[in-house]
PDB file of C-alpha atoms and ligand atoms in Angstrom:
ATOM      1  CA  MET A  17     269.963 -91.673 142.510  1.00 89.00           C
ATOM      2  CA  GLU A  18     271.434 -88.814 144.490  1.00 91.00           C
ATOM      3  CA  VAL A  19     270.275 -85.214 144.068  1.00 90.00           C
ATOM      4  CA  VAL A  20     271.007 -81.921 145.759  1.00 92.00           C
ATOM      5  CA  LEU A  21     268.812 -81.321 148.773  1.00 92.00           C
ATOM      6  CA  ASN A  22     267.564 -77.806 149.414  1.00 90.00           C
ATOM      7  CA  GLN A  23     264.640 -76.011 151.018  1.00 88.00           C
ATOM      8  CA  THR A  24     262.582 -76.358 147.824  1.00 91.00           C
ATOM      9  CA  PHE A  25     262.827 -80.130 148.130  1.00 90.00           C
ATOM     10  CA  PHE A  26     261.315 -80.061 151.626  1.00 90.00           C
ATOM     11  CA  GLU A  27     258.582 -77.657 150.510  1.00 92.00           C
ATOM     12  CA  GLN A  28     257.672 -79.885 147.582  1.00 93.00           C
ATOM     13  CA  CYS A  29     257.680 -82.977 149.817  1.00 92.00           C
ATOM     14  CA  ARG A  30     255.065 -81.318 152.013  1.00 93.00           C
ATOM     15  CA  GLU A  31     253.027 -79.981 149.089  1.00 97.00           C
ATOM     16  CA  TYR A  32     252.904 -83.267 147.173  1.00 97.00           C
ATOM     17  CA  ARG A  33     253.138 -85.594 150.201  1.00 96.00           C
ATOM     18  CA  PHE A  34     256.198 -87.121 148.607  1.00 94.00           C
ATOM     19  CA  CYS A  35     257.445 -90.313 150.305  1.00 96.00           C
ATOM     20  CA  TYR A  36     261.002 -91.573 149.808  1.00 96.00           C
ATOM     21  CA  THR A  37     262.311 -92.914 153.118  1.00 97.00           C
ATOM     22  CA  CYS A  38     262.375 -96.422 154.573  1.00 98.00           C
ATOM     23  CA  GLU A  39     259.556 -95.591 156.977  1.00 97.00           C
ATOM     24  CA  HIS A  40     257.196 -95.459 153.970  1.00 97.00           C
ATOM     25  CA  CYS A  41     258.640 -98.507 152.231  1.00 98.00           C
ATOM     26  CA  ALA A  42     257.086-101.981 152.181  1.00 98.00           C
ATOM     27  CA  HIS A  43     260.513-103.546 152.812  1.00 98.00           C
ATOM     28  CA  PHE A  44     261.131-101.772 156.116  1.00 98.00           C
ATOM     29  CA  ASP A  45     261.028-103.594 159.464  1.00 98.00           C
ATOM     30  CA  ASP A  46     259.506-101.167 161.972  1.00 96.00           C
ATOM     31  CA  LEU A  47     260.665-103.246 164.940  1.00 97.00           C
ATOM     32  CA  THR A  48     264.366-103.375 164.087  1.00 98.00           C
ATOM     33  CA  GLY A  49     264.711-100.298 161.873  1.00 97.00           C
ATOM     34  CA  GLN A  50     266.418-102.484 159.289  1.00 98.00           C
ATOM     35  CA  CYS A  51     265.748-103.098 155.615  1.00 98.00           C
ATOM     36  CA  LEU A  52     264.207-106.526 155.025  1.00 98.00           C
ATOM     37  CA  HIS A  53     266.446-106.867 151.961  1.00 97.00           C
ATOM     38  CA  GLY A  54     269.516-106.292 154.076  1.00 97.00           C
ATOM     39  CA  TYR A  55     270.486-103.003 152.453  1.00 97.00           C
ATOM     40  CA  PRO A  56     272.388-100.457 154.518  1.00 97.00           C
ATOM     41  CA  ASN A  57     269.680 -97.876 155.142  1.00 97.00           C
ATOM     42  CA  ARG A  58     271.147 -95.109 157.297  1.00 96.00           C
ATOM     43  CA  MET A  59     270.919 -92.619 154.416  1.00 96.00           C
ATOM     44  CA  HIS A  60     267.371 -93.713 153.534  1.00 97.00           C
ATOM     45  CA  ARG A  61     265.877 -93.208 156.999  1.00 97.00           C
ATOM     46  CA  LEU A  62     263.594 -90.266 157.784  1.00 95.00           C
ATOM     47  CA  LYS A  63     265.823 -89.090 160.646  1.00 95.00           C
ATOM     48  CA  HIS A  64     268.682 -88.580 158.161  1.00 95.00           C
ATOM     49  CA  TYR A  65     266.627 -85.799 156.541  1.00 92.00           C
ATOM     50  CA  ASP A  66     265.947 -83.627 159.563  1.00 88.00           C
ATOM     51  CA  PRO A  67     265.168 -80.177 158.062  1.00 81.00           C
ATOM     52  CA  SER A  68     267.016 -78.485 160.935  1.00 87.00           C
ATOM     53  CA  HIS A  69     270.261 -80.334 160.024  1.00 88.00           C
ATOM     54  CA  PRO A  70     269.784 -81.444 156.425  1.00 87.00           C
ATOM     55  CA  PRO A  71     272.460 -83.341 154.526  1.00 94.00           C
ATOM     56  CA  ALA A  72     273.740 -81.832 151.266  1.00 95.00           C
ATOM     57  CA  THR A  73     272.051 -84.486 149.132  1.00 95.00           C
ATOM     58  CA  VAL A  74     269.142 -86.894 149.159  1.00 94.00           C
ATOM     59  CA  LEU A  75     269.891 -90.485 148.219  1.00 95.00           C
ATOM     60  CA  PHE A  76     266.922 -92.348 146.743  1.00 96.00           C
ATOM     61  CA  CYS A  77     266.717 -96.118 147.106  1.00 97.00           C
ATOM     62  CA  LYS A  78     266.097 -97.921 143.828  1.00 96.00           C
ATOM     63  CA  ASP A  79     264.167-100.655 145.635  1.00 97.00           C
ATOM     64  CA  PHE A  80     261.686 -98.362 147.384  1.00 97.00           C
ATOM     65  CA  ASP A  81     258.103 -99.661 147.280  1.00 97.00           C
ATOM     66  CA  LEU A  82     255.437 -97.451 148.752  1.00 96.00           C
ATOM     67  CA  VAL A  83     253.451 -99.112 151.562  1.00 94.00           C
TER      68      VAL A  83
HETATM   69  S1  LIG B 113     264.279-101.220 150.048  1.00 86.36           S
HETATM   70 FE1  LIG B 113     265.372 -99.279 150.281  1.00 86.36          FE
HETATM   71  S2  LIG B 113     263.815 -97.805 150.966  1.00 86.36           S
HETATM   72 FE2  LIG B 113     263.014 -99.872 151.292  1.00 86.36          FE
HETATM   73  S3  LIG B 113     263.547-100.391 153.424  1.00 86.36           S
HETATM   74 FE3  LIG B 113     265.176-101.172 152.105  1.00 86.36          FE
HETATM   75  S4  LIG B 113     266.714 -99.545 152.060  1.00 86.36           S
HETATM   76 FE4  LIG B 113     264.802 -98.650 152.784  1.00 86.36          FE
END
């Protein structure tokens, strides 16, 4: 699912401690930075959502499992 990313999204992430990136997913390999399921994960990584240079949208991974 892809939704528009704006400042409100970042504010709500902080307020509700919302996790949605690979770094908080059980299927993420910390050592390699890769997805253990082999999915391309560039747009699911935390660094992709730098608030100082945010992308126009946020792309949620349907296989995300919170650690
Ligand atoms: S399942 Fe999705 S969120 Fe989890 S590590 Fe793989 S690409 Fe990232």
